[in-house]
Coordinates of N, CA and C in Angstrom, one line a residue:
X287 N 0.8 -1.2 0.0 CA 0.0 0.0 0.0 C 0.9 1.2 0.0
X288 N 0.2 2.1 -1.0 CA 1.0 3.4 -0.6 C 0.4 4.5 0.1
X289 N 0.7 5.6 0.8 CA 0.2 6.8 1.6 C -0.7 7.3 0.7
X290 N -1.0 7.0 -0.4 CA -2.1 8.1 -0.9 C -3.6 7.0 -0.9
X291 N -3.1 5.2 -0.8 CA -3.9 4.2 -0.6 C -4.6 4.6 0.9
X292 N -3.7 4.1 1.4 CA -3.8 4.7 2.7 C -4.6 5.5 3.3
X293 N -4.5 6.7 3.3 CA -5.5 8.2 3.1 C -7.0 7.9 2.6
X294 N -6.5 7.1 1.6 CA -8.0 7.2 0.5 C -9.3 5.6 1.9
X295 N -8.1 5.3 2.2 CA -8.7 3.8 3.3 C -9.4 4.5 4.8
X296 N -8.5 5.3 5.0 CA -8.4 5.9 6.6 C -9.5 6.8 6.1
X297 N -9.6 8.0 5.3 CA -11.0 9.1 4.9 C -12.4 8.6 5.0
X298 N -12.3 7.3 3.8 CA -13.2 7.0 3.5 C -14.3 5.8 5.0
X299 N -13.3 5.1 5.9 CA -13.5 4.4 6.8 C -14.3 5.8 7.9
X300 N -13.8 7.0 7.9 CA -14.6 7.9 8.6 C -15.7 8.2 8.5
X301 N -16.1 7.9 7.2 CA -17.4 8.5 6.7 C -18.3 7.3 6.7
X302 N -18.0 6.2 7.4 CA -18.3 4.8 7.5 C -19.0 5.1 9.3
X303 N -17.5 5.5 9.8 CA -17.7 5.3 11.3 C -19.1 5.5 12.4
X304 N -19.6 6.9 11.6 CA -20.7 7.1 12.2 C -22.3 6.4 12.1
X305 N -21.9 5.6 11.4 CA -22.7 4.7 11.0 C -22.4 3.2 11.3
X306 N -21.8 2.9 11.9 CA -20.5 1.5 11.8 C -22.0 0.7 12.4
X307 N -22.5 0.8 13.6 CA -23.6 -0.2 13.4 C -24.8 -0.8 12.9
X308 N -25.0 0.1 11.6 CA -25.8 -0.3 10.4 C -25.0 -1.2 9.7
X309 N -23.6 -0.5 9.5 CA -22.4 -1.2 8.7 C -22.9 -2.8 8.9
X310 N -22.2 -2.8 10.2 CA -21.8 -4.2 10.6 C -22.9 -4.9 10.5
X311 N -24.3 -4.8 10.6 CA -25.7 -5.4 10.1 C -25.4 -6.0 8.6
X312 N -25.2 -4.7 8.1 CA -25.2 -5.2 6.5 C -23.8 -6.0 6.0
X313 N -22.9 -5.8 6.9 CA -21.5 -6.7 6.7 C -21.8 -8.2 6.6
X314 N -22.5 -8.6 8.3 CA -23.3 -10.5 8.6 C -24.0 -10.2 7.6
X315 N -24.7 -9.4 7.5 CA -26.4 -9.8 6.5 C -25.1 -10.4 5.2
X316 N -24.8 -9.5 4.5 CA -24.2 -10.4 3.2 C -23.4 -11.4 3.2
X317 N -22.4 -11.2 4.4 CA -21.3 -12.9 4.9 C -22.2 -14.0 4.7
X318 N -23.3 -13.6 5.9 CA -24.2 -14.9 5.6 C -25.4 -15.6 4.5
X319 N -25.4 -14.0 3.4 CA -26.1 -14.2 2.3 C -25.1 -15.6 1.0
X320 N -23.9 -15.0 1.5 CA -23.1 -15.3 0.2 C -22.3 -16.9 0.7
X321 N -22.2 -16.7 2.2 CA -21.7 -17.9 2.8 C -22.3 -18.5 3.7
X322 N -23.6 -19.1 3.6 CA -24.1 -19.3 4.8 C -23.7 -20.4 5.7
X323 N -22.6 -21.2 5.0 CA -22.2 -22.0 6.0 C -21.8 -21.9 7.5
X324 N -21.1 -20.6 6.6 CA -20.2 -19.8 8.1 C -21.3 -19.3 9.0
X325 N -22.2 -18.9 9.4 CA -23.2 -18.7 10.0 C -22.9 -19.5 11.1
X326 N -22.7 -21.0 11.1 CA -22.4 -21.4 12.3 C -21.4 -21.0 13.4
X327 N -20.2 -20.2 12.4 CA -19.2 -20.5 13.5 C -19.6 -18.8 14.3
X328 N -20.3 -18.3 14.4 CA -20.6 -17.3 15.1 C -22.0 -17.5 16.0
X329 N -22.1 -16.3 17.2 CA -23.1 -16.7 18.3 C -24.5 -16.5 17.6
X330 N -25.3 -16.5 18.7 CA -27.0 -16.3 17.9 C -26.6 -14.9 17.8
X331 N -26.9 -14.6 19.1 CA -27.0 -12.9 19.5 C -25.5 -12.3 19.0
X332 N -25.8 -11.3 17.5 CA -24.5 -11.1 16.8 C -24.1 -9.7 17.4
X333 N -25.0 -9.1 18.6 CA -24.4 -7.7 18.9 C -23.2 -7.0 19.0
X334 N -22.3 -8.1 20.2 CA -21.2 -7.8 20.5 C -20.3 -7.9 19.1
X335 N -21.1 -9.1 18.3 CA -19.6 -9.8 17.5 C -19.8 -8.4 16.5
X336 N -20.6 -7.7 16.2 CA -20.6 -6.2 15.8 C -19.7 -5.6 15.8
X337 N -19.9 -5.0 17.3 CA -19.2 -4.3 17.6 C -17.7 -4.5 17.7
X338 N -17.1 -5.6 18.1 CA -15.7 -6.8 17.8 C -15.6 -6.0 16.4
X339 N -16.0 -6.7 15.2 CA -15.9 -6.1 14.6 C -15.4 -4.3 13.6
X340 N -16.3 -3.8 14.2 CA -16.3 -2.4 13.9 C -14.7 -1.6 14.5
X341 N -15.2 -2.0 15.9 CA -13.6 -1.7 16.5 C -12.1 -2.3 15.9
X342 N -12.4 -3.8 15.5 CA -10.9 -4.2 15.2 C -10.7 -3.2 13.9
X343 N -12.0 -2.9 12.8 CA -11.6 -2.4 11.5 C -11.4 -1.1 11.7
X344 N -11.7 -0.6 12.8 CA -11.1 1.0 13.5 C -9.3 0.6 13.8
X345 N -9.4 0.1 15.1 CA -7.8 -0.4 14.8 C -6.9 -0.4 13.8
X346 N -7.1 -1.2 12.7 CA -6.6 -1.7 11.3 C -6.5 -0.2 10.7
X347 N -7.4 0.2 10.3 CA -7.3 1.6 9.4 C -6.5 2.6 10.2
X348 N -6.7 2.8 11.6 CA -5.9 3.5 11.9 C -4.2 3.3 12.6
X349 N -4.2 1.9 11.6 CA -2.5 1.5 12.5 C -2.0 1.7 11.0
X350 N -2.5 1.3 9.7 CA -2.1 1.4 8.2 C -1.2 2.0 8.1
X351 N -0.8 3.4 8.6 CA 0.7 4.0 8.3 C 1.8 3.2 9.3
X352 N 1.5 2.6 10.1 CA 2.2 1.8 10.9 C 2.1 0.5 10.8
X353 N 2.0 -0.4 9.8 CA 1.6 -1.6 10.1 C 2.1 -2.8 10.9
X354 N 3.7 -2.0 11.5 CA 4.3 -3.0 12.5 C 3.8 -2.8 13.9
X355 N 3.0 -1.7 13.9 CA 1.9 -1.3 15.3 C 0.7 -2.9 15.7
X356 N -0.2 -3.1 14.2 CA -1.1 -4.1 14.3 C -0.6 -5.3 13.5
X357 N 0.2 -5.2 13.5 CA 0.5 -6.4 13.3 C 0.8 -8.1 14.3
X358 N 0.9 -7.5 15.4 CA 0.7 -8.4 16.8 C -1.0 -8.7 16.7
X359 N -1.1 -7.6 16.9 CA -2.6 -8.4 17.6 C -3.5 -9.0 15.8
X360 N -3.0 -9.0 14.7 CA -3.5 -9.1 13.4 C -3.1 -10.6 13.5
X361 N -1.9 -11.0 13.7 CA -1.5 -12.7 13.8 C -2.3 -13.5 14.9
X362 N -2.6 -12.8 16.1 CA -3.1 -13.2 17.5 C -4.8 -13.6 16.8
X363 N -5.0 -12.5 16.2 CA -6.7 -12.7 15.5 C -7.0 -14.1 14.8
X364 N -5.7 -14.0 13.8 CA -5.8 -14.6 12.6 C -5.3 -16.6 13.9
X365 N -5.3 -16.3 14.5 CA -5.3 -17.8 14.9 C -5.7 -17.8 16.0
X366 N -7.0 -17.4 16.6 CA -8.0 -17.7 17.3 C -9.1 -17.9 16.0
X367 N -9.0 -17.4 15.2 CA -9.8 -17.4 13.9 C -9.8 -19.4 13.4
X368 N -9.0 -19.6 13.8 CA -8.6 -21.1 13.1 C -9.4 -22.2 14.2
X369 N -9.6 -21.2 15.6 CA -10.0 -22.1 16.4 C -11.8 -22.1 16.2
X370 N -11.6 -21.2 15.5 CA -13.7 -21.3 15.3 C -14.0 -21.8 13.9
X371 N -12.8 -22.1 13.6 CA -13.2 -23.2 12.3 C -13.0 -22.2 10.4
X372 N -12.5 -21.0 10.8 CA -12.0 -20.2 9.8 C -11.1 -20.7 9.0
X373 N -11.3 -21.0 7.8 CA -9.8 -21.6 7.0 C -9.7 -20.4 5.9
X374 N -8.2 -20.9 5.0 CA -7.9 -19.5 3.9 C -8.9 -19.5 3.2
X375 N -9.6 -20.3 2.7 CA -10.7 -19.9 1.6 C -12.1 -18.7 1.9
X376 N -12.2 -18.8 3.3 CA -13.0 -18.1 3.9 C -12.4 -15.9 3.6
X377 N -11.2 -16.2 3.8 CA -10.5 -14.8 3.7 C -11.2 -13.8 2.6
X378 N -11.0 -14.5 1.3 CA -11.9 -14.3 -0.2 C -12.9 -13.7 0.1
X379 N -13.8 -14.1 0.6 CA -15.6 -14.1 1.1 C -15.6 -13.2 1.7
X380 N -14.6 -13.2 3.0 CA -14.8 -12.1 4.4 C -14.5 -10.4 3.4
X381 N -13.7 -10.8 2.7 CA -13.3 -9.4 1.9 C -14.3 -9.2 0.7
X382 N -15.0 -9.9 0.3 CA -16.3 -9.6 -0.8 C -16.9 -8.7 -0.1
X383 N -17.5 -9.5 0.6 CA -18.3 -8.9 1.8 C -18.1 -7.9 2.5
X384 N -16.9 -7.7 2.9 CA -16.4 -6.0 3.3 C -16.4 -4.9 2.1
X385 N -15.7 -5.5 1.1 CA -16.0 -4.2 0.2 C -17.4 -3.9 -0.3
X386 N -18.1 -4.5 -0.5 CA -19.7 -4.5 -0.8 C -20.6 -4.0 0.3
X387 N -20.0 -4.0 1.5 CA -20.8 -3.2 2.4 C -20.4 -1.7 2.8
X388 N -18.7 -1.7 2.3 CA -18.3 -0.3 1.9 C -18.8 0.8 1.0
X389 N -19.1 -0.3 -0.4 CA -19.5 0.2 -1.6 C -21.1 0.7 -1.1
X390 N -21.5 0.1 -0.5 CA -22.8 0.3 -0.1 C -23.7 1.6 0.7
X391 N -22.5 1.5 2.0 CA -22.4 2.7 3.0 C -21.8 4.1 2.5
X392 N -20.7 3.4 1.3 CA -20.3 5.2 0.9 C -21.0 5.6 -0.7
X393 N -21.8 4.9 -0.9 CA -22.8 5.5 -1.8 C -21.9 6.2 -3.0
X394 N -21.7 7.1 -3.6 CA -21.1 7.9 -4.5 C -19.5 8.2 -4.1
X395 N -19.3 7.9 -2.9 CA -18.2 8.5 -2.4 C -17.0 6.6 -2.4
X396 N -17.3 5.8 -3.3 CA -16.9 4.7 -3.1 C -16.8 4.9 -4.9
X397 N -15.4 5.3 -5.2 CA -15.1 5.8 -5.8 C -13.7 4.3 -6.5
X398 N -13.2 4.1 -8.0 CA -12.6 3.0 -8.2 C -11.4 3.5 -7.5
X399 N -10.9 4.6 -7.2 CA -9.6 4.6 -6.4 C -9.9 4.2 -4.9
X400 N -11.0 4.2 -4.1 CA -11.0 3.7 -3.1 C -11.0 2.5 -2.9
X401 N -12.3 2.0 -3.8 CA -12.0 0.7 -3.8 C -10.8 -0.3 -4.3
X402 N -9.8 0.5 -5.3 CA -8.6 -0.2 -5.0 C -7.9 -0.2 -3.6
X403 N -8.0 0.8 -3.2 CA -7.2 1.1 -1.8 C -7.2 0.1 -1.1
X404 N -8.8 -0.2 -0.6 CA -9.3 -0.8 0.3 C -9.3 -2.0 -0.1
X405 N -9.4 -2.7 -1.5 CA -8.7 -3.8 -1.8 C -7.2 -4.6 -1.6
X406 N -6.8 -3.2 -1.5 CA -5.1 -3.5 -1.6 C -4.9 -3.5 -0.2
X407 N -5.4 -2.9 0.6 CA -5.7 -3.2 2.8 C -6.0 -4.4 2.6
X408 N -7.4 -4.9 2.5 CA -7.4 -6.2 3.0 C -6.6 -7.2 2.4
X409 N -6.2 -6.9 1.0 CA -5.4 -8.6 0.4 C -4.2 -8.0 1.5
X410 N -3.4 -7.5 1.8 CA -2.4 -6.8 2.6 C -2.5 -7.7 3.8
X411 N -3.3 -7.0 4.7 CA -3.9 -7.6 5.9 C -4.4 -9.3 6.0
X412 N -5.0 -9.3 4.8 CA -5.3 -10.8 4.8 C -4.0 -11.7 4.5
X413 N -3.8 -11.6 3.8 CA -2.5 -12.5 3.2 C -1.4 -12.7 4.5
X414 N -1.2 -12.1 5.4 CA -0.3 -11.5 6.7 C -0.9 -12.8 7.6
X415 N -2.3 -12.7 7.3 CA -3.3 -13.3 8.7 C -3.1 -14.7 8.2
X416 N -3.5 -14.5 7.2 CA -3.0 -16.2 6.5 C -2.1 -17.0 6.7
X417 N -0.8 -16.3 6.6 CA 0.5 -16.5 7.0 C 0.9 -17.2 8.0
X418 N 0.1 -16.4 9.0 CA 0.3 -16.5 10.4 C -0.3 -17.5 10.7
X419 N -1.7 -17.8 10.3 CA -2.8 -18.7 11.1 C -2.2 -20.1 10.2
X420 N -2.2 -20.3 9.0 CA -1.3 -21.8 8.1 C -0.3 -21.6 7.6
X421 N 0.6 -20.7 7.5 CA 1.7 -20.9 7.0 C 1.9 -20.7 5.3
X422 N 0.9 -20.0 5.1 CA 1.0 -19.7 3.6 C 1.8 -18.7 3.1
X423 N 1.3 -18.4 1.7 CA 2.3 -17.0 1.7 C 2.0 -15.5 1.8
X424 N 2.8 -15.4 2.2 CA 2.3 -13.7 2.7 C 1.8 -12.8 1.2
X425 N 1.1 -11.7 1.6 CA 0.7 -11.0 1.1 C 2.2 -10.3 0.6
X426 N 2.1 -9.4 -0.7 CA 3.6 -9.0 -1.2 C 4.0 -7.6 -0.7
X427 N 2.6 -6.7 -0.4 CA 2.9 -5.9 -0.2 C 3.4 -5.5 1.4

């Protein structure tokens, strides 16, 4: 990623924030539209796992100029993740699903340079988690 990816990741995630718990509705609603297998490995009552959510992608966006900042607790994730039955193929999905609820919440303002950005974050981030959790290969950037 570069600093102007970055910027375009961090701006656009603000204009998300105030909204983050509609977000996160529509984040499950499509994970479980497109994958409903995975539905199992989460609770009934998805409140908290919301909010879990909303916060870790607060974290992430705002450590991006630093990624040796989140990068501990990003490996720590990525293999408790293995213990609820997450494998790599699931990664793919989890990131459809994020940018589609991106595209969704920033309406006009989800623009193809953001969505590359924000592309280039999660393969970034994911590929790392990957890494960590089986041993694959890292993401390049």
């Amino acid at each position: 990623m570069n600093p102007a990816q970055i910027k375009l990741v961090q701006e656009s995630f603000g204009k998300v924030a105030p909204i983050s718990e509609q977000a996160a509705v529509i984040f499950y609603d499509r994970l479980f539209e497109v994958a409903p297998a995975v539905k199992a490995m989460f609770p009934a009552d998805m409140k908290e796992q919301r909010r879990k959510l909303m916060t870790t992608l607060a974290v992430v966006v705002n450590g991006l100029s630093n990624l040796d900042t989140i990068l501990p607790a990003a490996s720590a994730l990525a293999k408790r993740h293995v213990n609820y039955g997450a494998r790599p193929e699931h990664y793919p999905v989890v990131g459809g699903a994020l940018l589609w609820t991106l595209e969704k919440g920033l309406g006009p303002a989800w623009t193809p340079d953001v969505a590359a950005a924000w592309t280039a974050a999660y393969g970034t981030l994911s590929g790392y988690m990957i890494s960590e959790a089986y041993g694959g290969p890292r993401a390049a950037e």
